[in-house]
Coordinates of C-alpha atoms in Angstrom, one line a residue:
Chain A
M203 CA 40.5 180.5 90.5
F204 CA 41.6 184.0 89.5
K205 CA 41.8 184.4 85.8
K206 CA 44.9 186.2 84.6
R207 CA 44.6 188.8 82.0
T208 CA 47.5 190.4 80.2
S209 CA 47.7 194.1 80.7
L210 CA 49.0 196.3 78.0
Y211 CA 51.6 197.6 80.4
A212 CA 52.7 194.1 81.6
T213 CA 53.1 192.9 78.0
L214 CA 55.0 196.1 77.1
L215 CA 57.4 195.7 80.0
I216 CA 58.0 192.0 79.3
S217 CA 58.7 192.6 75.6
A218 CA 60.8 195.7 76.4
L219 CA 62.8 193.7 78.9
A220 CA 63.5 190.9 76.5
S221 CA 65.1 193.2 73.9
V222 CA 66.3 196.3 75.7
P223 CA 67.5 195.4 79.2
T224 CA 68.2 198.9 80.6
N225 CA 65.7 200.4 83.0
Q226 CA 65.9 203.8 81.2
A227 CA 65.0 202.3 77.9
V228 CA 62.1 200.4 79.4
A229 CA 60.8 203.6 81.0
Q230 CA 61.2 205.5 77.8
M231 CA 59.3 202.9 75.8
A232 CA 56.5 202.8 78.3
K233 CA 56.2 206.5 78.0
D234 CA 56.2 206.5 74.2
K235 CA 53.6 203.8 74.2
I236 CA 51.4 205.7 76.6
A237 CA 52.0 208.9 74.6
D238 CA 50.8 207.1 71.5
N239 CA 47.6 206.2 73.2
A240 CA 47.2 209.7 74.5
V241 CA 47.0 211.1 70.9
A242 CA 43.7 209.3 70.3
E243 CA 42.5 209.7 73.9
P244 CA 40.5 212.7 74.9
V245 CA 42.4 215.0 77.3
I246 CA 40.4 215.2 80.5
K247 CA 39.9 218.8 81.5
V248 CA 40.5 219.3 85.3
P249 CA 41.1 222.4 87.4
A250 CA 44.6 223.9 87.7
N251 CA 47.1 221.7 89.6
F252 CA 45.1 218.5 89.1
K253 CA 46.5 215.8 87.0
T254 CA 44.7 212.9 85.3
T255 CA 46.4 209.7 84.4
I256 CA 45.0 206.5 82.8
V257 CA 45.9 203.7 85.2
A258 CA 44.2 200.9 83.3
D259 CA 42.1 200.5 80.2
G260 CA 40.2 198.0 78.1
L261 CA 38.7 196.5 81.3
G262 CA 35.2 196.1 79.8
K263 CA 32.0 197.8 80.9
A264 CA 33.5 199.2 84.1
R265 CA 30.7 200.3 86.5
H266 CA 31.4 200.9 90.2
L267 CA 34.7 200.4 91.9
T268 CA 36.4 200.5 95.3
V269 CA 40.0 201.0 96.4
T270 CA 41.7 199.1 99.2
D271 CA 43.9 200.7 101.9
R272 CA 46.9 199.6 99.9
G273 CA 45.7 201.1 96.7
D274 CA 44.5 198.0 95.0
V275 CA 41.3 198.5 93.0
Y276 CA 38.2 196.2 92.5
V277 CA 36.1 197.1 89.6
R278 CA 32.6 195.7 88.7
L279 CA 31.8 195.0 85.1
A280 CA 28.3 195.2 83.6
K281 CA 29.1 192.0 81.7
P282 CA 31.8 189.5 82.6
V283 CA 35.0 189.5 80.4
G284 CA 36.7 186.2 80.1
G285 CA 34.4 184.7 82.7
G286 CA 35.2 187.4 85.3
G287 CA 32.7 190.1 86.4
T288 CA 34.9 191.7 89.0
V289 CA 38.5 192.8 88.2
F290 CA 41.2 193.1 90.7
L291 CA 44.0 195.6 89.8
R292 CA 47.3 196.2 91.4
D293 CA 50.3 198.4 90.6
T294 CA 53.1 195.9 91.6
D295 CA 56.0 198.1 90.6
G296 CA 54.9 201.5 91.7
D297 CA 55.0 203.1 88.3
G298 CA 51.4 204.3 88.6
K299 CA 50.0 201.7 86.1
M300 CA 47.9 198.8 87.2
D301 CA 50.1 196.1 85.8
E302 CA 48.5 193.1 87.6
Q303 CA 44.9 192.3 86.6
K304 CA 42.9 189.3 87.7
S305 CA 39.2 188.7 87.4
F306 CA 36.7 186.5 89.2
G307 CA 33.0 186.0 89.7
D308 CA 31.2 184.9 86.6
F309 CA 28.3 187.4 86.9
G310 CA 28.1 191.0 85.7
G311 CA 26.7 193.9 87.7
T312 CA 27.3 197.4 89.0
G313 CA 27.3 197.4 92.8
I314 CA 30.5 197.0 94.9
A315 CA 31.5 198.0 98.5
L316 CA 34.3 197.3 100.9
G317 CA 33.9 197.0 104.6
D318 CA 34.5 195.0 107.8
G319 CA 36.8 192.5 106.2
Y320 CA 34.5 191.8 103.2
L321 CA 34.1 192.7 99.6
Y322 CA 30.4 193.0 98.5
T323 CA 29.3 192.8 94.9
T324 CA 25.9 192.7 93.2
S325 CA 24.3 191.2 90.2
S326 CA 20.9 192.6 89.1
T327 CA 19.2 190.2 91.4
E328 CA 21.6 189.3 94.2
I329 CA 24.2 190.5 96.7
F330 CA 27.3 188.5 97.5
R331 CA 30.2 189.0 99.8
Y332 CA 33.8 187.6 99.8
K333 CA 35.9 187.3 102.8
L334 CA 39.2 189.3 102.6
N335 CA 42.6 188.6 104.1
G336 CA 44.7 191.2 106.0
N337 CA 45.8 192.7 102.7
Q338 CA 42.1 193.1 101.6
E339 CA 42.6 190.4 99.0
V340 CA 39.7 188.0 98.3
I341 CA 40.5 184.7 100.0
D342 CA 38.3 182.4 97.9
P343 CA 37.0 184.0 94.7
N344 CA 34.9 180.9 94.0
K345 CA 33.0 180.9 97.3
P346 CA 31.2 184.1 97.9
E347 CA 28.5 184.1 100.6
R348 CA 25.1 185.1 99.1
I349 CA 23.5 187.6 101.5
V350 CA 20.5 188.7 99.4
T351 CA 18.6 187.0 96.6
G352 CA 15.6 187.3 94.4
L353 CA 15.6 191.1 93.8
T354 CA 13.6 192.3 90.8
D355 CA 15.2 192.4 87.4
K356 CA 12.8 193.4 84.6
G357 CA 15.5 194.8 82.3
T358 CA 14.9 198.4 82.9
H359 CA 16.7 200.1 85.8
A360 CA 17.9 196.7 87.0
S361 CA 21.4 197.4 88.2
K362 CA 21.8 197.3 92.0
S363 CA 24.1 199.8 93.7
V364 CA 25.0 199.2 97.3
V365 CA 26.3 201.2 100.2
L366 CA 27.4 200.1 103.7
D367 CA 26.7 202.1 106.9
K368 CA 28.8 201.9 110.1
S369 CA 26.4 199.6 111.9
G370 CA 26.4 196.3 109.9
N371 CA 23.8 197.2 107.3
I372 CA 23.9 197.3 103.5
Y373 CA 21.6 199.5 101.5
V374 CA 20.5 198.5 98.0
G375 CA 18.8 200.7 95.5
I376 CA 16.1 198.9 93.6
G377 CA 15.1 200.9 90.6
A378 CA 11.5 200.8 89.3
P379 CA 11.3 199.1 85.9
S380 CA 9.2 202.0 84.6
N381 CA 9.4 205.6 83.5
A382 CA 6.4 207.1 85.2
C383 CA 4.3 204.1 86.5
Q384 CA 2.0 204.3 83.5
V385 CA -0.3 201.3 82.9
K386 CA 1.7 200.8 79.8
D387 CA 5.2 202.1 80.2
R388 CA 6.3 205.0 78.1
T389 CA 3.1 204.8 76.0
K390 CA 1.4 208.0 75.0
G391 CA -2.1 208.3 76.4
S392 CA -1.6 205.5 79.0
P393 CA -2.6 206.8 82.5
G394 CA -0.5 206.6 85.6
M395 CA -1.4 203.7 87.9
M396 CA -3.1 204.9 91.1
P397 CA -1.7 203.9 93.4
C398 CA 1.6 202.9 91.9
A399 CA 1.5 199.4 93.2
M400 CA 5.0 198.4 92.2
L401 CA 6.4 200.7 94.9
D402 CA 6.0 197.8 97.4
S403 CA 8.9 196.0 95.8
V404 CA 10.8 198.5 93.7
G405 CA 11.4 202.2 93.4
G406 CA 13.2 202.6 96.7
I407 CA 16.0 201.6 99.1
W408 CA 16.0 198.4 101.1
Q409 CA 18.3 197.8 104.1
F410 CA 19.7 194.4 104.8
K411 CA 22.0 192.9 107.4
T412 CA 25.5 192.3 106.1
N413 CA 26.0 189.1 108.0
Q414 CA 22.8 187.1 107.2
P415 CA 22.8 184.7 104.3
D416 CA 20.0 184.5 101.7
Q417 CA 17.8 187.3 102.8
I418 CA 14.9 188.1 100.5
L419 CA 13.1 191.4 100.0
K420 CA 10.7 190.9 103.0
D421 CA 13.6 190.2 105.3
G422 CA 14.9 193.7 104.6
V423 CA 13.8 197.0 105.9
H424 CA 11.9 199.1 103.3
Y425 CA 14.1 202.1 104.1
A426 CA 12.9 204.8 101.6
T427 CA 10.4 204.9 98.7
G428 CA 9.3 207.1 95.8
I429 CA 12.6 206.9 94.0
R430 CA 12.4 206.1 90.3
N431 CA 16.0 204.8 89.8
M432 CA 19.2 205.4 91.7
V433 CA 22.7 204.4 90.6
G434 CA 25.0 206.9 92.4
M435 CA 24.8 206.4 96.2
D436 CA 27.1 207.0 99.1
W437 CA 27.2 207.1 102.9
N438 CA 28.0 210.5 104.3
G439 CA 30.2 209.9 107.4
Q440 CA 29.6 213.5 108.7
T441 CA 25.9 213.3 108.8
N442 CA 25.9 209.5 109.2
S443 CA 23.2 209.2 106.6
L444 CA 22.5 207.9 103.1
F445 CA 22.7 210.1 100.1
I446 CA 21.5 209.0 96.7
M447 CA 21.2 210.5 93.2
Q448 CA 17.9 209.9 91.5
H449 CA 17.6 209.4 87.7
G450 CA 14.6 211.6 86.9
R451 CA 11.8 210.6 84.6
D452 CA 12.0 210.8 80.8
Q453 CA 9.9 212.0 77.9
L454 CA 7.8 214.8 79.2
N455 CA 7.6 216.2 75.7
T456 CA 7.1 213.0 73.7
L457 CA 4.3 211.8 76.1
F458 CA 2.8 215.3 76.6
P459 CA 3.7 217.4 73.6
D460 CA 1.0 220.0 74.4
M461 CA 2.5 220.7 77.9
Y462 CA 6.2 220.6 77.3
T463 CA 8.5 221.8 74.5
D464 CA 11.5 219.9 73.3
Q465 CA 13.7 222.4 75.1
Q466 CA 11.8 222.1 78.4
S467 CA 11.8 218.3 78.2
A468 CA 15.6 218.3 77.6
V469 CA 16.3 219.9 81.0
L470 CA 13.3 218.8 83.1
P471 CA 12.9 217.3 85.5
A472 CA 15.9 217.6 87.8
E473 CA 18.4 214.9 88.5
A474 CA 18.0 215.1 92.3
M475 CA 20.3 214.4 95.2
Y476 CA 18.4 213.2 98.2
E477 CA 19.5 212.7 101.8
L478 CA 17.4 209.7 102.9
K479 CA 16.3 209.1 106.5
K480 CA 14.3 206.0 107.3
G481 CA 10.8 206.3 106.0
A482 CA 11.5 209.0 103.4
N483 CA 9.3 209.3 100.3
A484 CA 10.8 211.2 97.4
G485 CA 7.5 211.3 95.4
W486 CA 8.0 209.3 92.3
P487 CA 5.9 208.7 90.2
Y488 CA 3.4 211.3 91.5
T489 CA 5.6 214.3 91.5
Y490 CA 9.0 215.4 90.1
Y491 CA 11.3 218.2 91.0
D492 CA 11.6 221.2 88.7
Q493 CA 15.0 222.8 89.3
I494 CA 13.9 226.0 87.4
Q495 CA 10.8 226.7 89.3
K496 CA 12.5 225.2 92.4
K497 CA 9.4 223.3 93.2
K498 CA 7.9 219.8 93.3
I499 CA 5.5 219.5 90.4
V500 CA 2.7 217.0 90.0
A501 CA 3.5 214.6 87.2
P502 CA 1.4 215.0 84.0
E503 CA 0.3 211.3 84.4
Y504 CA -1.2 212.3 87.7
G505 CA -3.1 215.4 86.7
G506 CA -0.2 217.8 86.5
D507 CA 0.1 220.6 84.0
G508 CA 3.8 221.5 84.5
K509 CA 2.9 224.1 87.2
K510 CA 0.6 222.4 89.8
E511 CA 2.7 222.0 92.9
G512 CA 3.3 218.5 94.4
S513 CA 2.4 217.4 97.9
S514 CA 4.5 218.4 100.9
E515 CA 4.4 214.8 102.1
Y516 CA 7.3 214.2 99.7
I517 CA 10.8 215.2 100.7
D518 CA 12.7 218.0 98.9
P519 CA 16.0 217.2 97.2
A520 CA 19.2 218.2 99.0
A521 CA 20.4 219.5 95.6
A522 CA 19.2 219.5 92.0
Y523 CA 20.9 219.3 88.7
P524 CA 19.7 219.6 85.1
G525 CA 17.7 216.8 83.6
H526 CA 18.8 213.5 82.1
L527 CA 22.5 213.8 82.9
A528 CA 22.3 210.4 84.5
P529 CA 24.2 210.6 87.8
N530 CA 25.8 207.1 88.1
G531 CA 28.4 207.7 90.7
L532 CA 28.4 209.6 94.0
L533 CA 31.4 210.0 96.4
F534 CA 31.9 212.1 99.5
Y535 CA 35.5 213.2 99.5
T536 CA 37.2 212.6 102.8
G537 CA 40.8 212.8 101.7
S538 CA 43.3 215.5 102.5
Q539 CA 45.2 215.5 99.2
F540 CA 42.8 217.8 97.4
P541 CA 42.5 221.5 98.7
E542 CA 40.3 222.3 101.7
K543 CA 37.2 223.2 99.7
Y544 CA 36.8 219.6 98.4
R545 CA 36.8 218.1 101.9
N546 CA 33.4 216.5 102.8
G547 CA 32.0 217.7 99.5
A548 CA 30.4 215.4 96.9
F549 CA 31.8 214.3 93.5
I550 CA 29.1 213.1 91.0
A551 CA 29.8 211.1 87.9
F552 CA 27.2 212.0 85.3
H553 CA 27.1 209.2 82.7
G554 CA 25.6 211.6 80.1
S555 CA 22.1 212.0 78.7
W556 CA 20.2 210.3 75.9
N557 CA 16.7 211.7 76.6
R558 CA 17.6 215.2 75.5
A559 CA 17.3 214.4 71.8
P560 CA 16.6 216.2 69.5
E561 CA 18.4 218.8 71.6
P562 CA 22.1 218.2 72.1
Q563 CA 23.0 215.7 74.9
A564 CA 24.8 216.8 78.1
G565 CA 26.7 215.3 81.0
Y566 CA 29.6 213.0 80.3
F567 CA 31.5 214.7 83.1
V568 CA 32.3 214.6 86.8
V569 CA 30.8 217.4 89.0
F570 CA 31.9 218.7 92.3
Q571 CA 29.2 219.8 94.8
P572 CA 30.5 221.8 97.7
F573 CA 29.1 220.9 101.2
K574 CA 29.1 222.7 104.5
N575 CA 27.9 221.1 107.7
G576 CA 26.5 218.1 105.9
K577 CA 24.4 220.1 103.5
P578 CA 25.1 221.1 99.9
S579 CA 26.3 224.7 100.0
G580 CA 27.0 226.8 96.9
D581 CA 26.9 226.1 93.2
W582 CA 28.1 222.8 91.7
E583 CA 30.8 223.0 89.2
V584 CA 32.1 220.7 86.5
F585 CA 35.3 219.2 87.9
A586 CA 36.5 216.8 85.1
D587 CA 35.2 217.1 81.6
N588 CA 35.7 215.8 78.0
F589 CA 35.3 212.1 78.7
A590 CA 33.2 212.0 75.5
G591 CA 36.1 213.4 73.5
M592 CA 33.9 215.9 71.7
E593 CA 32.5 219.4 72.3
T594 CA 28.8 218.4 71.7
V595 CA 27.4 214.9 71.9
M596 CA 24.4 214.5 69.8
S597 CA 24.0 210.7 70.1
P598 CA 25.3 208.9 73.2
G599 CA 26.7 206.1 71.1
S600 CA 29.4 208.5 69.8
A601 CA 30.8 209.3 73.3
M602 CA 34.3 207.8 73.6
H603 CA 34.0 207.4 77.4
R604 CA 31.2 207.8 79.9
P605 CA 32.1 208.2 83.6
C606 CA 30.2 205.8 85.8
G607 CA 31.9 204.9 89.0
L608 CA 33.9 207.0 91.5
A609 CA 36.2 205.9 94.4
Q610 CA 38.8 207.5 96.6
G611 CA 42.3 206.1 96.9
P612 CA 44.2 205.8 100.3
D613 CA 46.3 208.8 99.2
G614 CA 43.2 210.9 98.5
S615 CA 43.3 210.6 94.7
L616 CA 40.0 210.3 92.9
Y617 CA 39.4 207.3 90.6
V618 CA 36.8 207.4 87.8
A619 CA 35.7 204.3 85.9
D620 CA 34.3 204.5 82.3
D621 CA 31.9 201.9 81.0
V622 CA 32.4 202.4 77.3
K623 CA 36.1 201.3 77.0
G624 CA 36.7 200.3 80.5
T625 CA 39.2 203.1 81.1
L626 CA 40.2 203.8 84.7
Y627 CA 41.3 207.3 85.5
K628 CA 43.2 208.6 88.5
I629 CA 42.9 212.3 89.3
S630 CA 45.5 213.7 91.7
Y631 CA 46.4 217.1 93.1
S632 CA 49.8 218.6 93.7
K633 CA 50.8 222.2 94.0
Chain B
M72 CA 12.3 218.8 43.8
N73 CA 10.3 220.8 46.2
R74 CA 9.9 219.4 49.7
V75 CA 6.7 217.5 49.8
L76 CA 4.5 217.7 52.8
R77 CA 1.7 215.4 53.4
C78 CA -1.5 217.1 54.5
S79 CA -3.4 216.2 57.6
F80 CA -4.0 212.5 58.1
V81 CA -7.6 213.2 59.1
A82 CA -8.4 212.8 55.4
G83 CA -9.2 209.2 56.0
V84 CA -10.3 208.5 52.5
M85 CA -6.7 207.6 51.6
V86 CA -6.4 203.9 51.4
S87 CA -3.0 203.4 49.7
V88 CA 0.1 205.4 49.4
F89 CA -0.5 205.6 45.6
S90 CA -3.4 207.9 46.0
F91 CA -1.3 210.7 47.5
Q92 CA -2.2 213.3 44.8
S93 CA -5.3 214.2 46.7
C94 CA -3.4 215.0 49.8
A95 CA 0.2 215.9 48.9
Q96 CA 1.1 219.5 48.6
T97 CA 4.3 221.3 47.7
K98 CA 5.9 224.3 49.3
N99 CA 4.7 226.7 46.6
A100 CA 1.5 224.9 46.0
T101 CA 0.0 227.5 43.7
Q102 CA 2.4 226.7 40.9
K103 CA 2.6 223.0 41.4
S104 CA -0.1 221.0 39.9
T105 CA -1.0 217.4 40.6
S106 CA 0.8 216.3 37.5
D107 CA 4.0 217.6 39.1
A108 CA 3.3 215.9 42.3
A109 CA 2.5 212.7 40.4
K110 CA 6.1 212.5 39.5
V111 CA 7.1 212.1 43.1
S112 CA 7.7 208.5 43.8
P113 CA 5.5 207.2 46.6
T114 CA 8.7 206.4 48.6
E115 CA 9.9 210.0 48.5
V116 CA 6.5 211.3 49.8
S117 CA 6.6 208.6 52.4
M118 CA 10.2 209.5 53.3
A119 CA 9.4 213.1 54.0
A120 CA 6.3 212.4 56.0
G121 CA 8.0 209.5 57.7
K122 CA 10.9 211.6 58.9
L123 CA 8.4 213.9 60.6
V124 CA 6.7 211.0 62.4
Y125 CA 10.2 209.6 63.3
N126 CA 11.3 212.9 64.8
Q127 CA 8.2 213.2 66.9
N128 CA 7.9 209.6 68.1
C129 CA 11.0 207.6 67.7
L130 CA 14.0 209.9 67.7
V131 CA 14.0 210.4 71.5
C132 CA 15.0 206.8 71.9
H133 CA 16.5 205.7 68.7
Q134 CA 18.3 209.0 68.2
A135 CA 18.7 211.3 65.1
D136 CA 21.3 209.0 63.5
G137 CA 19.3 205.8 64.2
G138 CA 22.2 204.7 66.3
G139 CA 20.1 204.1 69.5
V140 CA 21.6 204.3 73.0
P141 CA 24.1 201.8 74.2
H142 CA 22.5 199.1 76.4
L143 CA 19.1 200.9 76.4
N144 CA 17.6 201.4 73.0
P145 CA 18.7 199.4 69.9
P146 CA 20.0 200.9 66.7
L147 CA 17.7 200.9 63.6
S148 CA 20.6 200.4 61.3
Q149 CA 21.1 197.0 59.6
T150 CA 19.0 195.0 62.0
D151 CA 16.9 191.9 61.1
Y152 CA 13.8 193.6 62.4
V153 CA 14.2 196.7 60.1
L154 CA 15.3 194.8 57.0
G155 CA 13.4 191.6 57.5
E156 CA 9.8 190.5 57.3
K157 CA 7.6 193.6 57.1
A158 CA 4.8 192.0 59.1
R159 CA 7.0 191.6 62.1
L160 CA 8.4 195.1 61.8
I161 CA 4.9 196.6 61.6
G162 CA 4.1 194.5 64.7
V163 CA 6.9 196.1 66.7
V164 CA 5.5 199.5 66.1
L165 CA 1.9 198.6 66.7
N166 CA 2.4 196.5 69.8
G167 CA 5.8 197.5 71.1
L168 CA 8.5 195.1 72.2
D169 CA 9.6 194.0 75.7
A170 CA 11.6 191.0 74.8
H171 CA 15.2 192.0 75.6
E172 CA 16.6 189.4 73.3
P173 CA 19.9 190.2 71.5
I174 CA 19.7 192.6 68.6
N175 CA 23.0 192.4 66.6
D176 CA 24.5 190.7 69.7
E177 CA 23.5 193.3 72.3
V178 CA 20.7 193.2 74.7
Y179 CA 18.7 196.5 75.3
S180 CA 17.0 197.1 78.6
N181 CA 14.5 199.8 77.8
V182 CA 11.0 199.0 76.6
M183 CA 9.6 199.8 73.1
P184 CA 6.2 201.2 73.7
A185 CA 3.2 200.4 71.5
H186 CA 2.6 203.1 68.9
N187 CA -0.9 202.0 67.9
F188 CA -2.1 205.6 68.3
L189 CA -0.3 206.3 65.0
T190 CA -2.4 206.0 61.8
D191 CA -1.8 203.3 59.3
Q192 CA -0.4 206.0 57.0
Q193 CA 2.0 207.3 59.7
I194 CA 3.3 203.8 60.4
A195 CA 3.7 203.1 56.7
D196 CA 5.6 206.4 56.3
V197 CA 7.8 206.0 59.3
L198 CA 8.8 202.5 58.5
T199 CA 9.5 203.4 54.8
F200 CA 11.7 206.2 56.2
V201 CA 13.5 203.8 58.6
R202 CA 14.0 201.2 56.0
N203 CA 15.6 203.7 53.7
S204 CA 17.7 205.7 56.2
F205 CA 20.6 205.0 58.6
E206 CA 22.4 202.9 55.9
N207 CA 19.3 200.8 55.3
K208 CA 17.9 200.1 51.8
A209 CA 14.7 198.1 51.6
S210 CA 11.3 198.3 50.0
A211 CA 8.6 200.7 51.2
V212 CA 5.9 199.7 53.6
S213 CA 2.4 200.4 52.4
V214 CA -0.7 201.5 54.2
A215 CA -2.4 198.3 53.1
E216 CA 0.3 196.2 54.8
V217 CA -0.1 198.1 58.1
K218 CA -3.9 197.8 57.9
A219 CA -3.6 194.1 57.5
E220 CA -1.3 193.8 60.5
R221 CA -3.6 195.9 62.6
A222 CA -6.6 193.9 61.7
K223 CA -4.8 190.7 62.6
K224 CA -4.1 191.9 66.2
K225 CA -7.7 192.5 66.9

């Protein structure tokens, strides 16, 4: 059964209706209440003519999300709230707030996708799908079909993001539970394993059939490898290919203080966007991408010195961003509401860094990456900023919000989910 | 009080934190005699040295404010590990921790690497620092206590 949760707005409307029965008064009270909230809430900075509204909040640790053709929203929570790990949100009265909230599925997780009449969700070890009715509502929230089981969860990099293609396949990113494949993870002086044996089951993308129950790892196609961890992923309809954002390795300076300064370690290596064709190898843990030298560099655990160039057998990123910003959401924009330059470009939600300390942290924003003919073209720019609610974040625990998931509404609006307070933002454009 | 810096840990003759006179030096060392240094409580010496060890080895994960990183690295403020039994605390630093059991009701997904490459002195200092920073107040950790733990593990 769906679990009902009272939304702020619903409660507000009900109590307002009980005492003050005019529509105007209700609207005014709703506005005041939201204005009250806005005082404490950071104002999200967006370009001119864009507008950000909070359509829901207090959802829990909101990770990835998807929007139906009618504008209903499904959000995955890292941890279930009130027994529900997926939240269904609907704006029943058209006032722009999600006044109906129901949750279902007693497992937390990150991944979610919508396609061919099903809603797909993931835990850290499994992929499920729920059959949808004509309104894209889940028919039986208690009876998902399990399509993949037994994926690795060793704590680190365990969330499983998923993407659908147009041919009945689902792609899952399986992060490596490791920083740099050292014999002892993150331990100074511990050598890199050669070869990095874990790559046979983690650190890559696996492709499964959407319509086969209970597939395990060996039933899937090992689609791409050499990727440390990936949370933001999307299918590019123009190129008909998979794009992912890698979380680059940490701790160059703490593990190799003689080779890297604090300042270098704060920005290196790049957070890289890859276009992945079947069989691609992105080079982790043997190499990393240095966005300053614009080269693949041999990792210090594998004989690198910060300069030695990495092998050409590994693919180059499609685009590269400063280190540790944690790209957790990727979305190709296909709507027509935003101006022309945004069409077919990529939005990236950067969750924000922790591995830059003692240098100030960075990220906590949504970036726009222009694309032309299916390739990144031109400089990326910060599109939506100030989720953290402060100029400089020193410690990630102090950030008020951290953008994690992105989705596009049927009207071309952009949705951003935050996993600190469970705030759901809608960014719209009007001239 | 001048800032006290501990000299190189290579001077392996030091067995306990109370023998710091031979090793401690003040900023303007020429004027300061050992009798001056002797007034420094062992904890203060340890605190200053411990902070340096912390900044180099722990801060990246547990952050400058000891607040940790949500879901990844736990805080070092008011936890059972930090304030509780010293043997267990020393063990975490020597052997690392990969348990992912709740710490103040939250589970943290990263791993705590073993720091057995640090000297007994460095571990005593950093733990004394942690136990008396980030709103913690607890007794100092001595070199002898670290040594005993390290011996046990072998």
